[in-house]
PDB file of C-alpha atoms in Angstrom:
ATOM      1  CA  ARG A   1      -5.779 -13.642  -4.911  1.00  0.00           C
ATOM      2  CA  ILE A   2      -5.132 -11.774  -1.662  1.00  0.00           C
ATOM      3  CA  GLU A   3      -7.912  -9.794  -0.021  1.00  0.00           C
ATOM      4  CA  ILE A   4      -7.292  -7.597   2.992  1.00  0.00           C
ATOM      5  CA  THR A   5     -10.203  -5.797   4.637  1.00  0.00           C
ATOM      6  CA  ALA A   6      -9.963  -2.889   7.036  1.00  0.00           C
ATOM      7  CA  ASP A   7     -12.542  -0.777   8.815  1.00  0.00           C
ATOM      8  CA  PHE A   8     -13.223   2.795   7.720  1.00  0.00           C
ATOM      9  CA  THR A   9     -11.388   5.525   9.608  1.00  0.00           C
ATOM     10  CA  PRO A  10     -12.163   9.246   9.452  1.00  0.00           C
ATOM     11  CA  SER A  11      -8.618  10.201   8.406  1.00  0.00           C
ATOM     12  CA  ALA A  12      -8.351   9.945   4.622  1.00  0.00           C
ATOM     13  CA  SER A  13      -4.598  10.548   4.569  1.00  0.00           C
ATOM     14  CA  LEU A  14      -3.964   7.834   7.168  1.00  0.00           C
ATOM     15  CA  MET A  15      -6.200   5.399   5.264  1.00  0.00           C
ATOM     16  CA  ILE A  16      -4.207   6.019   2.076  1.00  0.00           C
ATOM     17  CA  ALA A  17      -0.938   5.607   3.983  1.00  0.00           C
ATOM     18  CA  THR A  18      -2.203   2.371   5.534  1.00  0.00           C
ATOM     19  CA  ALA A  19      -3.314   0.971   2.171  1.00  0.00           C
ATOM     20  CA  THR A  20       0.003   1.958   0.573  1.00  0.00           C
ATOM     21  CA  LEU A  21       1.968   0.250   3.335  1.00  0.00           C
ATOM     22  CA  ILE A  22      -0.116  -2.948   3.103  1.00  0.00           C
ATOM     23  CA  VAL A  23       0.113  -3.168  -0.700  1.00  0.00           C
ATOM     24  CA  GLY A  24       3.874  -2.554  -0.660  1.00  0.00           C
ATOM     25  CA  ILE A  25       4.411  -5.306   1.915  1.00  0.00           C
ATOM     26  CA  VAL A  26       2.061  -7.801   0.256  1.00  0.00           C
ATOM     27  CA  ARG A  27       3.590  -7.332  -3.187  1.00  0.00           C
ATOM     28  CA  GLU A  28       7.069  -7.949  -1.789  1.00  0.00           C
ATOM     29  CA  VAL A  29       6.006 -11.004   0.234  1.00  0.00           C
ATOM     30  CA  MET A  30       4.519 -12.451  -2.953  1.00  0.00           C
ATOM     31  CA  THR A  31       8.089 -12.648  -4.314  1.00  0.00           C
ATOM     32  CA  TRP A  32       9.358 -14.711  -1.374  1.00  0.00           C
ATOM     33  CA  PRO A  33      10.412 -18.281  -2.187  1.00  0.00           C
ATOM     34  CA  SER A  34       8.013 -19.665   0.420  1.00  0.00           C
ATOM     35  CA  PHE A  35       4.942 -18.565   2.350  1.00  0.00           C
ATOM     36  CA  GLU A  36       5.696 -20.765   5.357  1.00  0.00           C
ATOM     37  CA  LEU A  37       5.728 -19.022   8.741  1.00  0.00           C
ATOM     38  CA  GLU A  38       9.434 -19.817   9.147  1.00  0.00           C
ATOM     39  CA  MET A  39      10.092 -17.144   6.510  1.00  0.00           C
ATOM     40  CA  LEU A  40       9.224 -14.470   9.078  1.00  0.00           C
ATOM     41  CA  GLU A  41      12.130 -15.564  11.258  1.00  0.00           C
ATOM     42  CA  ARG A  42      14.434 -15.941   8.268  1.00  0.00           C
ATOM     43  CA  MET A  43      13.620 -12.408   7.114  1.00  0.00           C
ATOM     44  CA  GLY A  44      13.989 -10.946  10.603  1.00  0.00           C
ATOM     45  CA  ILE A  45      10.340  -9.884  10.878  1.00  0.00           C
ATOM     46  CA  PRO A  46       9.336  -9.406  14.543  1.00  0.00           C
ATOM     47  CA  VAL A  47       6.249 -11.344  15.674  1.00  0.00           C
ATOM     48  CA  ILE A  48       4.420 -10.652  18.931  1.00  0.00           C
ATOM     49  CA  GLU A  49       4.631 -13.628  21.251  1.00  0.00           C
ATOM     50  CA  GLY A  50       1.271 -15.256  21.807  1.00  0.00           C
ATOM     51  CA  TYR A  51      -0.315 -13.873  18.640  1.00  0.00           C
ATOM     52  CA  ARG A  52      -2.749 -16.418  17.196  1.00  0.00           C
ATOM     53  CA  PRO A  53      -4.821 -15.420  14.160  1.00  0.00           C
ATOM     54  CA  MET A  54      -8.303 -16.936  13.929  1.00  0.00           C
ATOM     55  CA  LYS A  55     -10.151 -18.307  10.927  1.00  0.00           C
ATOM     56  CA  HIS A  56     -12.419 -15.864   9.187  1.00  0.00           C
ATOM     57  CA  THR A  57     -16.049 -16.287  10.154  1.00  0.00           C
ATOM     58  CA  SER A  58     -17.418 -16.190   6.601  1.00  0.00           C
ATOM     59  CA  ARG A  59     -14.506 -16.305   4.149  1.00  0.00           C
ATOM     60  CA  LYS A  60     -11.504 -18.464   3.424  1.00  0.00           C
ATOM     61  CA  GLY A  61      -8.865 -16.595   5.335  1.00  0.00           C
ATOM     62  CA  TRP A  62      -7.766 -15.249   8.697  1.00  0.00           C
ATOM     63  CA  LEU A  63      -8.740 -12.521  11.117  1.00  0.00           C
ATOM     64  CA  ALA A  64      -6.496 -10.445  13.373  1.00  0.00           C
ATOM     65  CA  ARG A  65      -8.896  -9.339  16.100  1.00  0.00           C
ATOM     66  CA  ASN A  66      -7.987  -7.848  19.436  1.00  0.00           C
ATOM     67  CA  ASP A  67      -8.488 -11.212  21.159  1.00  0.00           C
ATOM     68  CA  CYS A  68      -5.886 -12.808  18.876  1.00  0.00           C
ATOM     69  CA  TYR A  69      -3.202 -11.054  20.955  1.00  0.00           C
ATOM     70  CA  PRO A  70      -2.177 -11.608  24.590  1.00  0.00           C
ATOM     71  CA  ARG A  71      -3.958  -8.319  25.298  1.00  0.00           C
ATOM     72  CA  SER A  72      -5.687  -5.767  23.104  1.00  0.00           C
ATOM     73  CA  PRO A  73      -3.172  -3.692  21.106  1.00  0.00           C
ATOM     74  CA  PHE A  74      -5.958  -1.222  20.319  1.00  0.00           C
ATOM     75  CA  GLN A  75      -6.190  -0.123  23.934  1.00  0.00           C
ATOM     76  CA  ALA A  76      -2.478  -0.099  24.683  1.00  0.00           C
ATOM     77  CA  ASP A  77       0.075   2.697  24.711  1.00  0.00           C
ATOM     78  CA  ILE A  78       1.856   2.164  21.391  1.00  0.00           C
ATOM     79  CA  ASP A  79       5.123   3.518  22.817  1.00  0.00           C
ATOM     80  CA  GLU A  80       5.136   1.354  25.942  1.00  0.00           C
ATOM     81  CA  THR A  81       7.888  -1.290  25.838  1.00  0.00           C
ATOM     82  CA  THR A  82       5.867  -4.224  27.177  1.00  0.00           C
ATOM     83  CA  TRP A  83       5.359  -6.498  24.163  1.00  0.00           C
ATOM     84  CA  LYS A  84       7.448  -9.650  23.956  1.00  0.00           C
ATOM     85  CA  THR A  85       8.381 -10.992  20.528  1.00  0.00           C
ATOM     86  CA  THR A  86       9.048 -14.575  19.519  1.00  0.00           C
ATOM     87  CA  ASP A  87      12.789 -13.884  19.260  1.00  0.00           C
ATOM     88  CA  GLY A  88      12.997 -12.861  22.921  1.00  0.00           C
ATOM     89  CA  ARG A  89      12.966  -9.097  22.601  1.00  0.00           C
ATOM     90  CA  GLU A  90      10.697  -6.730  24.515  1.00  0.00           C
ATOM     91  CA  MET A  91       9.458  -3.870  22.350  1.00  0.00           C
ATOM     92  CA  SER A  92       6.774  -1.245  21.906  1.00  0.00           C
ATOM     93  CA  LEU A  93       4.105  -1.595  19.231  1.00  0.00           C
ATOM     94  CA  ARG A  94       5.629   1.347  17.365  1.00  0.00           C
ATOM     95  CA  SER A  95       9.049  -0.316  17.441  1.00  0.00           C
ATOM     96  CA  VAL A  96       7.604  -3.565  16.075  1.00  0.00           C
ATOM     97  CA  ALA A  97       5.853  -1.641  13.304  1.00  0.00           C
ATOM     98  CA  GLY A  98       8.998   0.384  12.616  1.00  0.00           C
ATOM     99  CA  LEU A  99      11.163  -2.717  12.102  1.00  0.00           C
ATOM    100  CA  ILE A 100       8.573  -4.231   9.758  1.00  0.00           C
ATOM    101  CA  VAL A 101       8.304  -1.027   7.734  1.00  0.00           C
ATOM    102  CA  LYS A 102      12.096  -0.709   7.618  1.00  0.00           C
ATOM    103  CA  HIS A 103      12.369  -4.197   6.107  1.00  0.00           C
ATOM    104  CA  PHE A 104       9.837  -3.295   3.373  1.00  0.00           C
ATOM    105  CA  TRP A 105      10.922   0.331   2.985  1.00  0.00           C
ATOM    106  CA  HIS A 106      11.910   0.137  -0.677  1.00  0.00           C
ATOM    107  CA  PRO A 107       8.839  -1.841  -1.870  1.00  0.00           C
ATOM    108  CA  ILE A 108       6.593   0.649  -0.069  1.00  0.00           C
ATOM    109  CA  ARG A 109       8.436   3.578  -1.590  1.00  0.00           C
ATOM    110  CA  ARG A 110       8.077   2.177  -5.109  1.00  0.00           C
ATOM    111  CA  ILE A 111       4.280   2.474  -5.032  1.00  0.00           C
ATOM    112  CA  SER A 112       3.911   5.527  -2.790  1.00  0.00           C
ATOM    113  CA  ASP A 113       3.511   9.168  -3.677  1.00  0.00           C
ATOM    114  CA  PRO A 114       6.048  11.437  -1.899  1.00  0.00           C
ATOM    115  CA  TRP A 115       3.617  12.874   0.664  1.00  0.00           C
ATOM    116  CA  THR A 116       2.178   9.526   1.684  1.00  0.00           C
ATOM    117  CA  PHE A 117       5.685   8.081   1.980  1.00  0.00           C
ATOM    118  CA  ARG A 118       6.653  10.993   4.199  1.00  0.00           C
ATOM    119  CA  LEU A 119       3.546  10.466   6.350  1.00  0.00           C
ATOM    120  CA  ILE A 120       4.368   6.771   6.850  1.00  0.00           C
ATOM    121  CA  GLY A 121       7.841   7.698   8.036  1.00  0.00           C
ATOM    122  CA  SER A 122       6.458  10.390  10.347  1.00  0.00           C
ATOM    123  CA  VAL A 123       4.050   7.943  11.986  1.00  0.00           C
ATOM    124  CA  MET A 124       6.831   5.405  12.512  1.00  0.00           C
ATOM    125  CA  ARG A 125       8.973   8.082  14.185  1.00  0.00           C
ATOM    126  CA  GLY A 126       6.103   9.341  16.341  1.00  0.00           C
ATOM    127  CA  ARG A 127       5.937  12.726  14.611  1.00  0.00           C
ATOM    128  CA  ALA A 128       2.432  12.212  13.214  1.00  0.00           C
ATOM    129  CA  PRO A 129      -0.609  10.489  14.772  1.00  0.00           C
ATOM    130  CA  SER A 130      -1.292   6.864  13.946  1.00  0.00           C
ATOM    131  CA  LEU A 131      -4.710   5.242  13.652  1.00  0.00           C
ATOM    132  CA  LEU A 132      -4.274   4.024  17.220  1.00  0.00           C
ATOM    133  CA  ASP A 133      -3.933   7.638  18.375  1.00  0.00           C
ATOM    134  CA  LEU A 134      -7.459   8.504  17.213  1.00  0.00           C
ATOM    135  CA  ASP A 135     -10.368   8.690  19.629  1.00  0.00           C
ATOM    136  CA  ASP A 136     -12.229   5.415  20.146  1.00  0.00           C
ATOM    137  CA  ARG A 137     -15.198   6.597  18.072  1.00  0.00           C
ATOM    138  CA  PRO A 138     -14.854  10.165  16.787  1.00  0.00           C
ATOM    139  CA  PRO A 139     -17.975  11.964  15.453  1.00  0.00           C
ATOM    140  CA  GLU A 140     -16.829  11.433  11.848  1.00  0.00           C
ATOM    141  CA  TYR A 141     -17.849   7.780  12.117  1.00  0.00           C
ATOM    142  CA  GLU A 142     -21.499   8.807  12.333  1.00  0.00           C
ATOM    143  CA  ASP A 143     -21.631  10.635   8.984  1.00  0.00           C
ATOM    144  CA  VAL A 144     -18.967   9.487   6.562  1.00  0.00           C
ATOM    145  CA  GLY A 145     -20.073  11.672   3.676  1.00  0.00           C
ATOM    146  CA  ARG A 146     -20.166  15.014   5.490  1.00  0.00           C
ATOM    147  CA  LEU A 147     -17.792  14.817   8.410  1.00  0.00           C
ATOM    148  CA  CYS A 148     -14.881  12.841   6.918  1.00  0.00           C
ATOM    149  CA  THR A 149     -12.514  15.416   5.448  1.00  0.00           C
ATOM    150  CA  TRP A 150      -8.860  15.657   4.545  1.00  0.00           C
ATOM    151  CA  ASP A 151      -6.765  16.671   7.489  1.00  0.00           C
ATOM    152  CA  ASN A 152      -4.179  19.377   6.970  1.00  0.00           C
ATOM    153  CA  LEU A 153      -1.028  17.299   7.323  1.00  0.00           C
ATOM    154  CA  PHE A 154      -0.235  18.105   3.685  1.00  0.00           C
ATOM    155  CA  PRO A 155      -1.805  20.707   1.354  1.00  0.00           C
ATOM    156  CA  GLU A 156      -4.093  19.000  -1.165  1.00  0.00           C
ATOM    157  CA  SER A 157      -2.727  21.205  -3.969  1.00  0.00           C
ATOM    158  CA  GLU A 158       0.739  19.758  -3.354  1.00  0.00           C
ATOM    159  CA  LEU A 159      -0.269  16.094  -3.322  1.00  0.00           C
ATOM    160  CA  SER A 160       1.330  14.363  -6.270  1.00  0.00           C
ATOM    161  CA  ARG A 161       0.155  11.240  -8.030  1.00  0.00           C
ATOM    162  CA  SER A 162       1.920   7.943  -7.420  1.00  0.00           C
ATOM    163  CA  ARG A 163       3.552   6.310 -10.430  1.00  0.00           C
ATOM    164  CA  TYR A 164       0.836   3.648 -10.495  1.00  0.00           C
ATOM    165  CA  GLU A 165      -1.852   6.335 -10.601  1.00  0.00           C
ATOM    166  CA  ARG A 166      -0.067   8.104 -13.454  1.00  0.00           C
ATOM    167  CA  VAL A 167       0.010   4.891 -15.486  1.00  0.00           C
ATOM    168  CA  LEU A 168      -3.708   4.273 -14.907  1.00  0.00           C
ATOM    169  CA  ILE A 169      -4.630   7.890 -15.684  1.00  0.00           C
ATOM    170  CA  ARG A 170      -2.751   7.764 -18.988  1.00  0.00           C
ATOM    171  CA  ALA A 171      -4.317   4.439 -19.922  1.00  0.00           C
ATOM    172  CA  ILE A 172      -7.894   5.395 -19.018  1.00  0.00           C
ATOM    173  CA  SER A 173      -7.633   8.755 -20.797  1.00  0.00           C
ATOM    174  CA  GLY A 174      -6.452   7.028 -23.984  1.00  0.00           C
ATOM    175  CA  GLN A 175      -3.054   8.701 -24.230  1.00  0.00           C
ATOM    176  CA  LYS A 176      -0.876   7.098 -26.864  1.00  0.00           C
ATOM    177  CA  LEU A 177       2.293   5.300 -25.846  1.00  0.00           C
ATOM    178  CA  TRP A 178       5.464   5.599 -27.933  1.00  0.00           C
ATOM    179  CA  MET A 179       7.739   2.636 -27.274  1.00  0.00           C
ATOM    180  CA  ASN A 180      10.524   0.974 -29.274  1.00  0.00           C
ATOM    181  CA  GLY A 181       9.706   3.018 -32.353  1.00  0.00           C
ATOM    182  CA  ARG A 182       6.004   2.051 -32.345  1.00  0.00           C
ATOM    183  CA  ARG A 183       2.882   3.872 -31.239  1.00  0.00           C
ATOM    184  CA  TYR A 184       0.237   2.108 -29.133  1.00  0.00           C
ATOM    185  CA  THR A 185      -3.286   3.170 -28.233  1.00  0.00           C
ATOM    186  CA  PRO A 186      -4.776   1.884 -24.942  1.00  0.00           C
ATOM    187  CA  THR A 187      -8.107   0.142 -25.527  1.00  0.00           C
ATOM    188  CA  GLY A 188      -8.927  -1.323 -22.118  1.00  0.00           C
ATOM    189  CA  MET A 189      -7.772  -2.948 -18.911  1.00  0.00           C
ATOM    190  CA  ARG A 190      -7.166  -6.558 -17.984  1.00  0.00           C
ATOM    191  CA  GLY A 191      -8.246  -6.519 -14.368  1.00  0.00           C
ATOM    192  CA  TRP A 192      -6.209  -3.995 -12.410  1.00  0.00           C
ATOM    193  CA  SER A 193      -2.811  -5.414 -13.309  1.00  0.00           C
ATOM    194  CA  ALA A 194      -2.445  -4.899 -17.063  1.00  0.00           C
ATOM    195  CA  VAL A 195      -3.386  -2.531 -19.888  1.00  0.00           C
ATOM    196  CA  VAL A 196      -4.532  -3.690 -23.330  1.00  0.00           C
ATOM    197  CA  PHE A 197      -3.139  -1.756 -26.317  1.00  0.00           C
ATOM    198  CA  ARG A 198      -3.640  -1.709 -30.076  1.00  0.00           C
ATOM    199  CA  ALA A 199      -0.540  -1.028 -32.185  1.00  0.00           C
ATOM    200  CA  ASP A 200      -1.287   1.840 -34.571  1.00  0.00           C
ATOM    201  CA  ASP A 201       0.777   0.456 -37.451  1.00  0.00           C
ATOM    202  CA  ASP A 202      -0.710  -3.034 -37.828  1.00  0.00           C
ATOM    203  CA  HIS A 203      -3.616  -2.987 -35.319  1.00  0.00           C
ATOM    204  CA  SER A 204      -2.144  -5.944 -33.421  1.00  0.00           C
ATOM    205  CA  ARG A 205      -3.214  -6.462 -29.798  1.00  0.00           C
ATOM    206  CA  HIS A 206      -0.704  -6.184 -26.956  1.00  0.00           C
ATOM    207  CA  VAL A 207      -1.039  -6.553 -23.192  1.00  0.00           C
ATOM    208  CA  PHE A 208       1.492  -4.853 -20.903  1.00  0.00           C
ATOM    209  CA  SER A 209       1.515  -5.199 -17.123  1.00  0.00           C
ATOM    210  CA  ILE A 210       1.310  -2.092 -14.936  1.00  0.00           C
ATOM    211  CA  ASP A 211       4.721  -2.941 -13.470  1.00  0.00           C
ATOM    212  CA  TYR A 212       6.232  -3.034 -16.968  1.00  0.00           C
ATOM    213  CA  LEU A 213       4.609   0.276 -17.913  1.00  0.00           C
ATOM    214  CA  LEU A 214       6.099   1.982 -14.852  1.00  0.00           C
ATOM    215  CA  GLY A 215       9.409   1.928 -16.684  1.00  0.00           C
ATOM    216  CA  HIS A 216       7.866   3.697 -19.680  1.00  0.00           C
ATOM    217  CA  LEU A 217       6.073   6.634 -18.035  1.00  0.00           C
ATOM    218  CA  SER A 218       8.232   9.102 -19.948  1.00  0.00           C
ATOM    219  CA  ASP A 219       7.250   7.446 -23.237  1.00  0.00           C
ATOM    220  CA  TRP A 220       3.683   8.549 -22.539  1.00  0.00           C
ATOM    221  CA  SER A 221       4.477  12.187 -21.923  1.00  0.00           C
ATOM    222  CA  LEU A 222       5.239  13.588 -25.363  1.00  0.00           C
ATOM    223  CA  PRO A 223       5.081  12.073 -28.856  1.00  0.00           C
ATOM    224  CA  LYS A 224       8.465  11.042 -30.169  1.00  0.00           C
ATOM    225  CA  PRO A 225       9.598  12.022 -33.676  1.00  0.00           C
ATOM    226  CA  ARG A 226       9.193   9.456 -36.416  1.00  0.00           C
ATOM    227  CA  GLY A 227      12.014   6.918 -36.449  1.00  0.00           C
ATOM    228  CA  GLY A 228      12.978   7.823 -32.844  1.00  0.00           C
TER     229      GLY A 228
END
């Protein structure tokens, strides 16, 4: 189990982009042959020199607070080239983030909707504001329910669902799945990683992972003819 916590921010679109980026990176790292720190160097992931994570105060894990860095990255100019990395380079925070995102570009894209993916790229290129560009404590922090609204980076009517969302929507709504000549009815979820089905012909129980079902989204769209 991996749990990553982040503070609330008043920009819904940036929060979604941040969560998408984190999930894409974490899922890819989970496929690495080792979780030793040497893998960062082997994979060419830049690490800020002097960064030292601290143990979580109440959970089994690690914290990345501002005092874990040589100086606070939250008060720095993200485009200022003053951050040394462990491989000897001197880079800006945006450049460090850009190289990391570039390495995980395809895993992030696999789980992202088109607008969020575009926003991530825009932030990395400096064409859209990042979380670090927000005011220290904007008024929206004081009343989450009323003041936190969607910004107008992308029209809400044009936001499309990610492939993962489409799988979950089909499963929760009970849409039947036609696959390999058989029809399946979703009956529940196994955590957030798998869907439980009942085969319509013999009522047998089947469990398919979300990742597996991504390849069968079209089989959920329209019923197939018998014998097809």
